[in-house]
Every structure is written in structure tokens, then in C-alpha cells.
């Protein structure tokens, strides 16, 4: 398998969850990957498992200096960077009334400012080479509202806007920028109570595919966007959500589940 042969990628938040699935798949497809995260043990363990094609760096995506160090480490270890997956993120469930300014800013700082810094700093590097693909991980909550997710949804809507602007500014210089919008994926974030699969799937009874998604299903979409197979995609928004965003069923009417 060599869909990413000779490509170098940075995957932020790559120590676990869909970032780890992405790093694994990218390496399996021939890429060399710098895994960045704040989880040092998990990140180092994954890099060791993946061998010479992977390295781990401790990297807080909200820290501008750390971005420069991460880019330098990728270039030093593997050469110029072709792919950036801005995947790192945090979730916070709180109503707007309960959310403090500091809490709101923390989520924005990691999810949105972190993504901006990657688009800016690694983007400049890619523009210098007139070549690259950036995958920004937004969410279904960057396309709709969700109770208890004010800060998170704001950050993910922000990523969507940032992606469109970057696609316009970078596309004509050879760097493609797209966003993906996962929803209901079985990771520590998507399954915070570590529910068994059958239980978890019940939460998705009103989603067309009626099940939770796998981190690997998201990774395969990032692989497509990272590879040259998506050479004409720029500014695209791809939902990986089992159909969650398609609409709301009229329960009990023709075509609804169970009818
Ligand atoms: N799981 C879902 O259902 C779902 C749905 C939509 C979007 N997403 C998005 O997918 C991405 C990956 O999430 P996941 O589901 O794999 O969850 P996860 O919690 O397993 O992974 C998130 C990773 O980001 C890292 N991280 C957090 N703060 C960081 C920081 N400041 N700097 C660097 N790394 C940091 C974490 O340590 C973790 O490894 C996130 O952006 C998330 O918002 C997830």
C-alpha cells in the first residue's frame, strides 16, 4: 500500500483516538509521520510501535513556539512536510450559562487557535514548496447547534470558516485545505463513559446508519484528502457521520426507522 509514498505528515493529537488511527494508516500507506500531542506516554508508545517511519513530539497546539519546534523536528527527521492533519482537540459539555470566560477561551485556544497556528506556520512552509495538503478536523458540531457544546461548537464552526479562507488564500499556490466533520466516533471523546458497542449504538438509533463510527473510518477520509487522489478538492467539507447531518426523521412516518 503506497497511497502516501514519499510523503511526510504531521498529525496533531496523534497519540490516541482518530489521530492515532490516522498516524497508523498513513504509515501503512508509505508516509513518514510526526505524531504530536500532549500525551507523552501514549505518543511515544505509538511512535515506537510504528518504527522508523514515525516520531513523537510533545506539542501543545495552542503554543505558537511549540509549532515552530514541531515543524523543525519534522523537517529535521524526515524532510519537507507535505501533509498536516489538524486533529488535536478537546470537548467540554457545559451550558452557556455555566461556562466561564476562561473555560470558553481554553476550548477556543486549543481547537481553533491551535488549528490557525498550524494552518499559518506549517502552511507557510508548504507555500514555500508550492505543494501540500491540510486536513482540518472540525465536527458535525461545526455544521449545526448542540446543547451543552457552546464553546466546542463555536471552535468547530470557526475551523470551518478558517478552512474556507485558507483554501482561497493557499489553493492558487499549490496547497489544498479541506475540513472533515466527524460525528459519533468511538474514541475517548466520542464515548466518554466507555459504553459497550451495543449500548453506544442505541444512541444513534435516529441516525441513518444507526451505529457509532470507527476512528479508522475517519482516518480513511483523511488519507484520501492527504493523498493526490483528492487533487481537485480544495475547501471541501466532508461529513463522516453515518448520515447524522442529512436531516431529522419524522418519527412514525413512512421511511423512518422501524416503519
Ligand atoms: N469522537 C468524536 O465523535 C468526534 C466527533 C467530531 C469531531 N471530533 C474531533 O476529532 C478530533 C480527535 O478527537 P478524538 O475523538 O480522537 O478524541 P481524543 O480525545 O481521543 O483525541 C484528542 C487528542 O488531542 C490531544 N490534545 C488535546 N489537547 C491538546 C493540545 N493542547 N495540544 C496537542 N494535543 C492535544 C489529546 O491529548 C488527544 O490525544 C478532535 O479535534 C475532536 O474534536 C471527534
Short mmCIF file of C-alpha atoms and ligand atoms in Angstrom, two decimals:
data_model
loop_
_atom_site.label_atom_id
_atom_site.label_comp_id
_atom_site.label_asym_id
_atom_site.label_seq_id
_atom_site.Cartn_x
_atom_site.Cartn_y
_atom_site.Cartn_z
CA UNK A 1 0.00 0.00 0.00
CA UNK A 2 1.61 3.26 -1.03
CA UNK A 3 -1.00 5.95 -1.40
CA UNK A 4 1.23 8.31 0.60
CA UNK A 5 4.58 7.11 -0.68
CA UNK A 6 7.36 9.70 -0.12
CA UNK A 7 5.04 11.97 1.82
CA UNK A 8 5.78 13.45 5.23
CA UNK A 9 2.88 14.22 7.56
CA UNK A 10 2.31 15.89 10.90
CA UNK A 11 -0.73 14.58 12.80
CA UNK A 12 -1.63 16.66 15.85
CA UNK A 13 -3.41 14.97 18.73
CA UNK A 14 -1.99 11.79 17.25
CA UNK A 15 -1.33 9.87 20.46
CA UNK A 16 -4.77 8.26 20.65
CA UNK A 17 -8.23 8.16 19.12
CA UNK A 18 -8.70 9.10 15.49
CA UNK A 19 -5.30 10.86 15.41
CA UNK A 20 -3.61 7.57 16.29
CA UNK A 21 -5.71 5.71 13.71
CA UNK A 22 -4.67 8.33 11.14
CA UNK A 23 -0.97 8.04 12.01
CA UNK A 24 -1.17 4.22 11.76
CA UNK A 25 -2.92 4.31 8.39
CA UNK A 26 -0.59 6.98 6.97
CA UNK A 27 2.46 4.90 7.91
CA UNK A 28 0.83 1.78 6.44
CA UNK A 29 0.36 3.77 3.22
CA UNK A 30 4.03 4.72 2.99
CA UNK A 31 4.17 8.09 4.78
CA UNK A 32 6.59 9.17 7.45
CA UNK A 33 4.65 10.74 10.29
CA UNK A 34 5.44 13.09 13.13
CA UNK A 35 2.89 12.40 15.84
CA UNK A 36 2.30 15.44 18.01
CA UNK A 37 0.37 15.51 21.27
CA UNK A 38 0.49 16.50 24.92
CA UNK A 39 0.10 12.83 25.96
CA UNK A 40 3.76 11.85 26.10
CA UNK A 41 3.47 8.19 27.14
CA UNK A 42 0.78 7.29 24.60
CA UNK A 43 2.53 9.24 21.84
CA UNK A 44 5.95 7.70 22.48
CA UNK A 45 4.43 4.21 22.64
CA UNK A 46 2.66 4.64 19.31
CA UNK A 47 5.78 6.02 17.63
CA UNK A 48 7.80 3.04 18.93
CA UNK A 49 5.14 0.65 17.58
CA UNK A 50 5.31 2.28 14.13
CA UNK A 51 9.12 2.13 13.92
CA UNK A 52 11.41 4.28 11.77
CA UNK A 53 8.56 5.87 9.85
CA UNK A 54 7.23 7.64 12.94
CA UNK A 55 8.44 10.01 15.62
CA UNK A 56 6.66 11.61 18.56
CA UNK A 57 6.97 15.17 19.74
CA UNK A 58 5.36 16.76 22.78
CA UNK A 59 3.44 19.65 21.31
CA UNK A 60 0.70 21.81 22.77
CA UNK A 61 -1.09 23.12 19.68
CA UNK A 62 -2.10 26.34 21.43
CA UNK A 63 1.60 27.26 21.85
CA UNK A 64 3.00 29.17 18.86
CA UNK A 65 6.66 28.47 19.69
CA UNK A 66 5.91 24.76 20.02
CA UNK A 67 4.51 24.80 16.47
CA UNK A 68 7.82 26.17 15.14
CA UNK A 69 9.72 23.49 17.08
CA UNK A 70 7.39 20.75 15.79
CA UNK A 71 7.80 21.83 12.18
CA UNK A 72 11.58 22.00 12.62
CA UNK A 73 11.58 18.49 14.11
CA UNK A 74 9.55 17.10 11.22
CA UNK A 75 11.85 18.68 8.64
CA UNK A 76 14.92 17.54 10.53
CA UNK A 77 13.70 13.95 10.88
CA UNK A 78 12.00 13.42 7.53
CA UNK A 79 12.45 16.44 5.21
CA UNK A 80 9.78 18.84 3.94
CA UNK A 81 6.23 18.43 5.21
CA UNK A 82 3.56 17.51 2.64
CA UNK A 83 0.56 16.87 4.87
CA UNK A 84 -0.81 18.42 8.05
CA UNK A 85 -3.77 16.91 9.90
CA UNK A 86 -5.00 19.43 12.46
CA UNK A 87 -6.71 16.85 14.63
CA UNK A 88 -5.94 17.84 18.25
CA UNK A 89 -8.99 18.91 20.19
CA UNK A 90 -10.85 18.98 23.47
CA UNK A 91 -14.55 18.70 24.26
CA UNK A 92 -16.38 20.43 27.10
CA UNK A 93 -20.01 19.77 28.00
CA UNK A 94 -21.46 22.81 29.77
CA UNK A 95 -24.39 25.08 29.15
CA UNK A 96 -23.58 28.62 28.08
CA UNK A 97 -24.85 29.90 31.44
CA UNK A 98 -22.37 27.65 33.29
CA UNK A 99 -19.39 28.34 31.02
CA UNK A 100 -16.82 30.79 32.35
CA UNK A 101 -14.82 33.08 30.05
CA UNK A 102 -11.64 31.15 30.92
CA UNK A 103 -13.29 27.82 30.02
CA UNK A 104 -14.62 29.18 26.74
CA UNK A 105 -11.20 30.60 25.87
CA UNK A 106 -9.43 27.33 26.68
CA UNK A 107 -11.54 25.37 24.20
CA UNK A 108 -11.13 28.08 21.54
CA UNK A 109 -7.39 28.26 22.22
CA UNK A 110 -6.78 24.55 21.66
CA UNK A 111 -9.35 23.77 18.98
CA UNK A 112 -9.41 26.94 16.90
CA UNK A 113 -6.24 28.90 17.67
CA UNK A 114 -4.29 25.62 17.53
CA UNK A 115 -5.70 24.93 14.08
CA UNK A 116 -4.97 28.51 12.96
CA UNK A 117 -1.34 28.23 14.08
CA UNK A 118 -0.90 25.01 12.12
CA UNK A 119 -2.50 26.48 9.02
CA UNK A 120 -0.29 29.55 9.35
CA UNK A 121 3.06 28.05 10.36
CA UNK A 122 3.08 24.72 8.52
CA UNK A 123 1.10 26.41 5.75
CA UNK A 124 3.92 28.93 5.19
CA UNK A 125 6.35 26.04 4.89
CA UNK A 126 4.08 24.32 2.35
CA UNK A 127 3.57 27.54 0.38
CA UNK A 128 7.35 27.84 0.13
CA UNK A 129 7.35 24.44 -1.56
CA UNK A 130 4.15 25.28 -3.52
CA UNK A 131 2.74 21.93 -2.52
CA UNK A 132 0.78 20.42 0.35
CA UNK A 133 -2.49 19.21 1.80
CA UNK A 134 -4.00 20.38 5.09
CA UNK A 135 -6.87 18.47 6.70
CA UNK A 136 -8.65 20.39 9.44
CA UNK A 137 -10.71 18.25 11.79
CA UNK A 138 -13.93 20.10 12.57
CA UNK A 139 -17.07 18.21 13.59
CA UNK A 140 -20.75 17.79 12.86
CA UNK A 141 -20.95 20.41 15.61
CA UNK A 142 -19.26 22.79 13.16
CA UNK A 143 -22.36 22.46 10.98
CA UNK A 144 -25.21 22.51 13.49
CA UNK A 145 -26.01 23.53 17.04
CA UNK A 146 -25.75 21.18 20.03
CA UNK A 147 -26.91 21.73 23.59
CA UNK A 148 -24.08 21.90 26.11
CA UNK A 149 -21.44 22.43 23.44
CA UNK A 150 -21.31 26.22 23.11
CA UNK A 151 -17.53 26.62 23.26
CA UNK A 152 -16.88 23.42 21.28
CA UNK A 153 -19.38 24.24 18.52
CA UNK A 154 -18.02 27.81 18.27
CA UNK A 155 -14.49 26.41 17.86
CA UNK A 156 -15.58 23.87 15.23
CA UNK A 157 -17.63 26.41 13.25
CA UNK A 158 -14.52 28.60 13.41
CA UNK A 159 -12.39 25.82 11.91
CA UNK A 160 -14.85 25.57 9.06
CA UNK A 161 -14.53 29.30 8.28
CA UNK A 162 -10.77 29.22 8.69
CA UNK A 163 -10.57 26.31 6.27
CA UNK A 164 -12.50 28.16 3.57
CA UNK A 165 -10.30 31.25 3.89
CA UNK A 166 -7.12 29.13 3.82
CA UNK A 167 -8.43 27.22 0.80
CA UNK A 168 -8.84 30.54 -1.03
CA UNK A 169 -5.50 32.00 0.03
CA UNK A 170 -3.45 28.82 -0.41
CA UNK A 171 -5.20 26.92 -3.20
CA UNK A 172 -3.81 29.02 -6.03
CA UNK A 173 -0.33 28.49 -4.58
CA UNK A 174 -0.49 24.70 -4.66
CA UNK A 175 -1.67 23.96 -1.12
CA UNK A 176 -5.08 22.34 -0.71
CA UNK A 177 -7.03 22.86 2.51
CA UNK A 178 -10.16 20.89 3.39
CA UNK A 179 -12.17 20.16 6.51
CA UNK A 180 -13.67 16.94 7.78
CA UNK A 181 -16.70 16.75 10.05
CA UNK A 182 -16.84 13.55 12.08
CA UNK A 183 -19.81 12.77 14.28
CA UNK A 184 -20.28 9.96 16.76
CA UNK A 185 -16.90 8.22 16.61
CA UNK A 186 -15.90 5.62 19.21
CA UNK A 187 -12.96 7.31 20.94
CA UNK A 188 -12.32 8.60 24.45
CA UNK A 189 -14.02 11.82 23.36
CA UNK A 190 -16.95 10.28 21.50
CA UNK A 191 -17.56 7.54 24.08
CA UNK A 192 -16.70 9.23 27.40
CA UNK A 193 -18.48 6.60 29.53
CA UNK A 194 -16.67 3.76 27.71
CA UNK A 195 -20.00 2.14 26.83
CA UNK A 196 -20.07 -1.25 25.14
CA UNK A 197 -20.72 -1.13 21.42
CA UNK A 198 -24.33 -2.34 21.55
CA UNK A 199 -25.21 0.29 24.18
CA UNK A 200 -23.41 3.01 22.31
CA UNK A 201 -25.14 2.19 19.04
CA UNK A 202 -28.52 2.80 20.71
CA UNK A 203 -27.60 6.48 20.99
CA UNK A 204 -27.52 6.58 17.20
CA UNK A 205 -30.89 4.93 16.56
CA UNK A 206 -32.11 8.09 14.80
CA UNK A 207 -29.03 8.41 12.57
CA UNK A 208 -29.44 6.75 9.14
CA UNK A 209 -26.62 4.20 9.65
CA UNK A 210 -27.76 3.59 13.28
CA UNK A 211 -24.31 3.00 14.72
CA UNK A 212 -21.25 4.70 16.10
CA UNK A 213 -18.31 5.25 13.73
CA UNK A 214 -14.80 3.81 13.95
CA UNK A 215 -11.69 6.02 14.19
CA UNK A 216 -10.38 4.13 11.14
CA UNK A 217 -13.37 5.31 9.09
CA UNK A 218 -12.30 8.89 9.76
CA UNK A 219 -8.65 8.05 9.09
CA UNK A 220 -9.55 6.71 5.64
CA UNK A 221 -11.15 10.03 4.73
CA UNK A 222 -8.06 11.94 5.91
CA UNK A 223 -5.96 9.54 3.84
CA UNK A 224 -7.97 10.42 0.74
CA UNK A 225 -7.59 14.16 1.41
CA UNK A 226 -3.88 13.80 2.18
CA UNK A 227 -3.19 11.81 -0.98
CA UNK A 228 -3.06 13.01 -4.56
CA UNK A 229 -6.34 11.14 -5.20
CA UNK A 230 -8.11 14.25 -3.91
CA UNK A 231 -6.11 16.57 -6.19
CA UNK A 232 -9.18 18.63 -7.17
CA UNK A 233 -10.61 19.07 -3.65
CA UNK A 234 -9.97 22.43 -2.01
CA UNK A 235 -12.28 24.00 0.57
CA UNK A 236 -14.42 20.86 0.69
CA UNK A 237 -16.31 19.90 3.85
CA UNK A 238 -16.73 16.16 4.27
CA UNK A 239 -19.04 14.76 6.94
CA UNK A 240 -18.16 11.32 8.34
CA UNK A 241 -21.19 10.89 10.50
CA UNK A 242 -23.31 7.92 9.39
CA UNK A 243 -25.73 10.42 7.87
CA UNK A 244 -26.33 12.41 11.09
CA UNK A 245 -26.41 15.73 9.27
CA UNK A 246 -28.75 14.68 6.48
CA UNK A 247 -31.94 15.58 8.35
CA UNK A 248 -34.29 14.73 11.17
CA UNK A 249 -36.71 11.80 10.88
CA UNK A 250 -40.45 12.38 11.25
CA UNK A 251 -40.88 9.57 13.77
CA UNK A 252 -43.70 7.18 12.90
CA UNK A 253 -43.99 8.37 9.29
CA UNK A 254 -43.01 6.40 6.17
CA UNK A 255 -39.29 5.89 5.76
CA UNK A 256 -38.41 6.39 9.44
CA UNK A 257 -36.54 3.62 11.32
CA UNK A 258 -38.90 0.90 12.46
CA UNK A 259 -41.62 1.71 9.89
N1 LIG B 1 -15.03 11.36 18.66
C1 LIG B 1 -15.95 12.05 18.02
O1 LIG B 1 -17.12 11.64 17.95
C2 LIG B 1 -15.61 13.35 17.32
C3 LIG B 1 -16.61 13.96 16.56
C4 LIG B 1 -16.33 15.14 15.90
C5 LIG B 1 -15.06 15.67 15.95
N2 LIG B 1 -14.09 15.07 16.69
C6 LIG B 1 -12.77 15.70 16.69
O2 LIG B 1 -11.79 14.76 16.32
C7 LIG B 1 -10.53 15.12 16.87
C8 LIG B 1 -9.93 13.90 17.55
O3 LIG B 1 -10.75 13.54 18.64
P1 LIG B 1 -10.90 12.06 19.21
O4 LIG B 1 -12.32 11.69 19.10
O5 LIG B 1 -9.88 11.17 18.60
O6 LIG B 1 -10.63 12.31 20.76
P2 LIG B 1 -9.37 12.02 21.71
O7 LIG B 1 -9.66 12.77 22.95
O8 LIG B 1 -9.09 10.57 21.78
O9 LIG B 1 -8.14 12.70 20.92
C9 LIG B 1 -7.84 14.06 21.00
C10 LIG B 1 -6.33 14.16 21.10
O10 LIG B 1 -5.99 15.57 21.12
C11 LIG B 1 -4.98 15.72 22.10
N3 LIG B 1 -4.91 17.10 22.61
C12 LIG B 1 -5.76 17.71 23.44
N4 LIG B 1 -5.34 18.94 23.72
C13 LIG B 1 -4.18 19.12 23.03
C14 LIG B 1 -3.26 20.18 22.91
N5 LIG B 1 -3.43 21.34 23.56
N6 LIG B 1 -2.19 20.03 22.09
C15 LIG B 1 -2.00 18.85 21.44
N7 LIG B 1 -2.82 17.80 21.53
C16 LIG B 1 -3.91 17.94 22.32
C17 LIG B 1 -5.36 14.75 23.21
O11 LIG B 1 -4.28 14.50 24.10
C18 LIG B 1 -5.80 13.55 22.40
O12 LIG B 1 -4.72 12.67 22.12
C19 LIG B 1 -10.82 16.29 17.80
O13 LIG B 1 -10.50 17.50 17.15
C20 LIG B 1 -12.31 16.21 18.03
O14 LIG B 1 -12.88 17.45 18.36
C21 LIG B 1 -14.34 13.92 17.39
#
